[in-house]
Coordinates of N, CA and C in Angstrom, one line a residue:
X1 N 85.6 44.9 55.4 CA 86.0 45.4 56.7 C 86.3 44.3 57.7
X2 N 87.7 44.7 58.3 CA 88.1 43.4 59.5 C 86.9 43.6 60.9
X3 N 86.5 42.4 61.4 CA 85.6 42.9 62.7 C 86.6 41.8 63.3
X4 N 86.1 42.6 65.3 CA 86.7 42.0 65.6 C 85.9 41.8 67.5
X5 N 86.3 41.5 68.3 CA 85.4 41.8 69.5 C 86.9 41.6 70.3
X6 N 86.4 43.0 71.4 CA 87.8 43.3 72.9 C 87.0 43.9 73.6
X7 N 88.1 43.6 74.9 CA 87.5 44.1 76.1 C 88.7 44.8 76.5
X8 N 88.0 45.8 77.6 CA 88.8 46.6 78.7 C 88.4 46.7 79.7
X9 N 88.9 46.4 80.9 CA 88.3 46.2 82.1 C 89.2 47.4 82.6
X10 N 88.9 48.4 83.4 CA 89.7 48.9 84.7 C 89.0 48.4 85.8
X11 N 89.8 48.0 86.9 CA 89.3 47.9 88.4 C 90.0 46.7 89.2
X12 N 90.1 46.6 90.1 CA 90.6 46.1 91.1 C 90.6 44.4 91.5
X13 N 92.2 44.2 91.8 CA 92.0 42.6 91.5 C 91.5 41.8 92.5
X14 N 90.9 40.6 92.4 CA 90.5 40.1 93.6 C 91.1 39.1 93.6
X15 N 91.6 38.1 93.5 CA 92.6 36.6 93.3 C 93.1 36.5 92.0
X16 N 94.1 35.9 92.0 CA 95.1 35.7 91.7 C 95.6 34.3 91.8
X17 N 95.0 33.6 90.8 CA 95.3 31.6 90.7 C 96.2 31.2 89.3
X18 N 96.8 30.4 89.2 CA 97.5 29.6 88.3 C 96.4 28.5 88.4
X19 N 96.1 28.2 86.4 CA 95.1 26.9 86.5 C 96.2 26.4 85.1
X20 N 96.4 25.4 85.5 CA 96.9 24.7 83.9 C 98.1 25.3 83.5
X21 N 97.9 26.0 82.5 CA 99.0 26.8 80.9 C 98.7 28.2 81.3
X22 N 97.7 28.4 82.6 CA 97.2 29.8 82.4 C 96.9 30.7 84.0
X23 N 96.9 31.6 84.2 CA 96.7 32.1 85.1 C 95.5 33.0 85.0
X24 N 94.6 33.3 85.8 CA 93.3 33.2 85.7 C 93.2 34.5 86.9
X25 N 92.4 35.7 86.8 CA 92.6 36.8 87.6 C 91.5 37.5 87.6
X26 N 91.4 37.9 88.7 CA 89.5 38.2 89.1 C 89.6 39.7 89.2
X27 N 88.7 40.6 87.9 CA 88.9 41.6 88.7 C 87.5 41.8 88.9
X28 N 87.3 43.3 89.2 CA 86.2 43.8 89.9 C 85.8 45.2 89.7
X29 N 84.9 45.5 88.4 CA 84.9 46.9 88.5 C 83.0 47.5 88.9
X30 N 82.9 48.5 89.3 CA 81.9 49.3 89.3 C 81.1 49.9 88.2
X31 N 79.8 49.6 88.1 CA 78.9 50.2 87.6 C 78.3 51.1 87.9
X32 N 78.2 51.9 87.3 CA 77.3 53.3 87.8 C 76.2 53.1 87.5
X33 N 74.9 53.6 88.0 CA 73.5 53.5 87.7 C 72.5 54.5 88.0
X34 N 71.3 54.5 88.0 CA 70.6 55.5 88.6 C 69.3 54.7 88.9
X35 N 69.0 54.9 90.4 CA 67.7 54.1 90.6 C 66.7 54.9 90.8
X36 N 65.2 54.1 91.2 CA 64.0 54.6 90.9 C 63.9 56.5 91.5
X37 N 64.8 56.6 93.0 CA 64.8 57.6 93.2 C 65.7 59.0 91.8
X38 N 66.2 58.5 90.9 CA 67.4 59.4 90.7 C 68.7 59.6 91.3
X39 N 69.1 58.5 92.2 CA 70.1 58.3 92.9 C 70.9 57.0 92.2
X40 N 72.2 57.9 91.9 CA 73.4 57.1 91.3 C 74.0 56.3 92.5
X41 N 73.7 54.9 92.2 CA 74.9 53.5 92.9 C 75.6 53.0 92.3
X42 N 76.2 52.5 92.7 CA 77.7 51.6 92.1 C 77.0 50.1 92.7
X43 N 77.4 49.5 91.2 CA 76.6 47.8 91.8 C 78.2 47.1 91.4
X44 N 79.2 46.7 91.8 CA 80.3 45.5 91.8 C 80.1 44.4 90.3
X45 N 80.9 44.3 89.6 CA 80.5 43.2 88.3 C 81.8 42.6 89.0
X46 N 82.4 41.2 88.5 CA 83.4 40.7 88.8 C 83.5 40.1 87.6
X47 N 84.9 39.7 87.0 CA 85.4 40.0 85.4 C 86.5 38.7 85.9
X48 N 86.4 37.6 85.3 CA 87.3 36.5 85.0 C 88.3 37.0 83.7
X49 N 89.4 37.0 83.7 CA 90.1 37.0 82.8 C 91.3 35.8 83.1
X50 N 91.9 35.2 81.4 CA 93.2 34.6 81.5 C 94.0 35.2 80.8
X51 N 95.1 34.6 81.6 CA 96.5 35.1 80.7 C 97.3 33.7 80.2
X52 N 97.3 33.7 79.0 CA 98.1 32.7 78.2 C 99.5 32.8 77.9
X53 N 100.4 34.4 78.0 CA 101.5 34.7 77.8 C 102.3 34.0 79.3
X54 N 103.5 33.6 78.8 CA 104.6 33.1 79.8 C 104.8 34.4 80.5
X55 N 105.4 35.4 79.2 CA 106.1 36.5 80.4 C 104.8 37.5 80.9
X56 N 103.8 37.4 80.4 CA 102.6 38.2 81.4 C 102.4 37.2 82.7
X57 N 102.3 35.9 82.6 CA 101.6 35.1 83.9 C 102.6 35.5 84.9
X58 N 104.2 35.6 84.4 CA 105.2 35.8 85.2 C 105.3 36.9 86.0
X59 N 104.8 38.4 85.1 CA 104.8 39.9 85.5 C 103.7 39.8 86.8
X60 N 102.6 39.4 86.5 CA 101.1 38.7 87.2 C 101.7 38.2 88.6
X61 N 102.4 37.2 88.7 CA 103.1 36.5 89.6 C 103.9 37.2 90.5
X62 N 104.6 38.0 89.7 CA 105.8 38.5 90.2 C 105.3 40.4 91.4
X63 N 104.3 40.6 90.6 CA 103.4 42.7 90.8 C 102.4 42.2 91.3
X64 N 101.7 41.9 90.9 CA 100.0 41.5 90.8 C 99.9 41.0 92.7
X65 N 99.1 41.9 93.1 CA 98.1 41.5 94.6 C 96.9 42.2 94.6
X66 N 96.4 41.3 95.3 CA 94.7 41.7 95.8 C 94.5 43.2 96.2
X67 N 93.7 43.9 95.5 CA 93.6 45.4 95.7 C 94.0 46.3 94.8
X68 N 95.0 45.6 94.1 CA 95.8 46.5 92.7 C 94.5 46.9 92.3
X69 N 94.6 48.6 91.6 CA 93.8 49.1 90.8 C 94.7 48.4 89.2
X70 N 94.3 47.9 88.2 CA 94.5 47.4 87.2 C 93.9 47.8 86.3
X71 N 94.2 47.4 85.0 CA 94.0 47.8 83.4 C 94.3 46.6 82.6
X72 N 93.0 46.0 82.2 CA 93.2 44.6 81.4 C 92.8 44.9 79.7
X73 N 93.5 44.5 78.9 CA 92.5 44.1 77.8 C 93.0 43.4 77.2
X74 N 92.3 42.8 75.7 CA 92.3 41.6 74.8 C 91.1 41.3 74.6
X75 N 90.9 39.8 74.0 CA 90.0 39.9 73.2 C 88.9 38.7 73.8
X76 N 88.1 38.8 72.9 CA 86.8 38.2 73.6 C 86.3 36.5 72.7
X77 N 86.5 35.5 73.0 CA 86.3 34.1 72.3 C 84.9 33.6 72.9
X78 N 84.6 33.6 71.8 CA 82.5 32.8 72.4 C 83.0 31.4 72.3
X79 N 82.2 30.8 73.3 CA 82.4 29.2 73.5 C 81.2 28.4 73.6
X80 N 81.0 27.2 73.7 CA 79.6 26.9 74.5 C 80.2 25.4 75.0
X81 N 79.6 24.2 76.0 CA 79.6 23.0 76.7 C 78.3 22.7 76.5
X82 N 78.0 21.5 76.8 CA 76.9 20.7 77.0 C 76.8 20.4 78.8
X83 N 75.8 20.9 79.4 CA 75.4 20.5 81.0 C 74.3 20.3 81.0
X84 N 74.4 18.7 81.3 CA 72.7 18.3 82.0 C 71.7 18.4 80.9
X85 N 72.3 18.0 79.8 CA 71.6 17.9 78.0 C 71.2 19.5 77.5
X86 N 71.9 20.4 78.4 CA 71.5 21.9 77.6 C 72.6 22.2 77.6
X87 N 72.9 23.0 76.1 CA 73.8 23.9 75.6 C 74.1 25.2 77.0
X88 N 74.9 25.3 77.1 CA 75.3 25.9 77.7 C 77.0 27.5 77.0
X89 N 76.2 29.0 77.3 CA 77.6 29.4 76.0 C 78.0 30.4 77.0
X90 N 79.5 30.8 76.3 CA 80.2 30.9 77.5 C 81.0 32.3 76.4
X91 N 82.1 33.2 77.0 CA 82.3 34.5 76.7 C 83.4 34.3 77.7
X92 N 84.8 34.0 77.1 CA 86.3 33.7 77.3 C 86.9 35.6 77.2
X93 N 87.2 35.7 78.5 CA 88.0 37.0 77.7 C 89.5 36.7 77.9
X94 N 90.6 36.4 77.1 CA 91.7 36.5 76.7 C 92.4 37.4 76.8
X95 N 93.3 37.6 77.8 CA 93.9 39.0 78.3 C 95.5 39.3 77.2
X96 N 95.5 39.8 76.5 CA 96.4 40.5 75.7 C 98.0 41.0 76.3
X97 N 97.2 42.2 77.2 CA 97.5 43.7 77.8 C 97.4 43.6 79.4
X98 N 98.3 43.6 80.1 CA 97.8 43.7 81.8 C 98.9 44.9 82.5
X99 N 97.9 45.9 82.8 CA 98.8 46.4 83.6 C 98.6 47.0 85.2
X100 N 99.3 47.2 86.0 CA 99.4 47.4 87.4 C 99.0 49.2 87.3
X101 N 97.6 50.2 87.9 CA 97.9 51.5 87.4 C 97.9 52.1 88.6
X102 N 98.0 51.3 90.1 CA 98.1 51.4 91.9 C 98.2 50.2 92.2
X103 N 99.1 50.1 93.7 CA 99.1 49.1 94.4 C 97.9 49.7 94.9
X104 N 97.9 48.7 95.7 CA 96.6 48.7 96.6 C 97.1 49.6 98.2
X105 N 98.6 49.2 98.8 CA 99.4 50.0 99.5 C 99.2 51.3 99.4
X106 N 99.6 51.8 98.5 CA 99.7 53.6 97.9 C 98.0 53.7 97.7
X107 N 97.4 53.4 97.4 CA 96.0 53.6 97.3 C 95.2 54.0 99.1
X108 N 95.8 53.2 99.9 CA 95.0 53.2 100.7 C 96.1 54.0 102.0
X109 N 96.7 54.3 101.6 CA 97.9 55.1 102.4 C 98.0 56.7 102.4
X110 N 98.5 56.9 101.0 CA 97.8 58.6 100.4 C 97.3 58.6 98.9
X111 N 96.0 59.4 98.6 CA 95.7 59.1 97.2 C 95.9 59.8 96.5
X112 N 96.6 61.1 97.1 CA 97.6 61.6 96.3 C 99.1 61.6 95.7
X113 N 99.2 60.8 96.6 CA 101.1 59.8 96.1 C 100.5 58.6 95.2
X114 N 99.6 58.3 94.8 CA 99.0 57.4 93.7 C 99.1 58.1 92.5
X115 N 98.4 59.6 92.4 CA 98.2 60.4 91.6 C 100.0 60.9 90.8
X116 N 100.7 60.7 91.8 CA 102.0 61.9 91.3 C 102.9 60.5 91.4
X117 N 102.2 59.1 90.5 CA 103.3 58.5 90.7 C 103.8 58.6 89.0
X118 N 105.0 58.7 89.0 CA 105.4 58.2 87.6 C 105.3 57.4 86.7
X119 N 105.5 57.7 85.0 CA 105.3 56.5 84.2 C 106.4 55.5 84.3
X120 N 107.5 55.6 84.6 CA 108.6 55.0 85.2 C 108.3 53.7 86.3
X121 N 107.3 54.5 87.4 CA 106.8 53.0 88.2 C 105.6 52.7 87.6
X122 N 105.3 52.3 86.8 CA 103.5 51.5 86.1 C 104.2 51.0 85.2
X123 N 103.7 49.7 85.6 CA 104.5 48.4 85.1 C 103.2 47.6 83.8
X124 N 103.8 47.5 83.0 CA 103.0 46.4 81.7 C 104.0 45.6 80.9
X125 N 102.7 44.2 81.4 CA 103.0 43.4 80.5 C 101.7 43.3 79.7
X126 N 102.9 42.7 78.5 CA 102.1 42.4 76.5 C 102.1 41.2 76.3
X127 N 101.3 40.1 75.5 CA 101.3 39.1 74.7 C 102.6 39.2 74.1
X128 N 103.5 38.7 74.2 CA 104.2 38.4 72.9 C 103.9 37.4 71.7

């Protein structure tokens, strides 16, 4: 049997950098929880991903702003460095799949013109 390790992130972009060969994109989704009361909070995670594809970094460059509700996935590369004579390991997620599923505009304008928007405007880019 093939194994293999991926991610899926939904949630909201926070920056938007070009580093090197790659463009590098912060999102930010919500955890649900339940604390000591029995009361569900949302705690914030923030999710590094890169994009290695030309024509994804381009689509990224071209759609992609701070607030987009987004849809990332690909795959997950373990790594590790040496800092200050300790191993140090690290968990690369490699974005595949990116796609735009709200601006942030239409989100925060009416959230039901988000809802009735077409598959026609939701934009994805693929690894080629």
């Amino acid at each position: 049997m093939k194994s293999f390790a991926e991610f899926q992130i939904l949630g909201r972009i926070g920056k938007v950098r070009e580093v090197g060969q790659t463009t590098r994109v912060s999102i930010c989704a919500n955890y649900a929880f339940k604390d000591r009361n029995g009361e569900t909070k949302d705690r914030p995670f923030w999710n590094e991903i890169t994009i290695w594809s030309e024509s994804a970094r381009k689509y990224v460059r071209d759609y992609a702003k701070p607030g987009d509700l987004v849809v990332a996935r690909g795959t997950l590369k373990q790594g590790s460095f040496e800092k200050d004579g300790e191993k140090v390991y690290t968990v690369d997620l490699n974005c595949d799949d990116f796609s735009i599923l709200a601006s942030a505009k239409t989100e925060k304008s009416d959230p039901d013109e988000a809802e009735a928007a077409t598959e026609t405007q939701k934009k994805t880019a693929k690894r080629k």
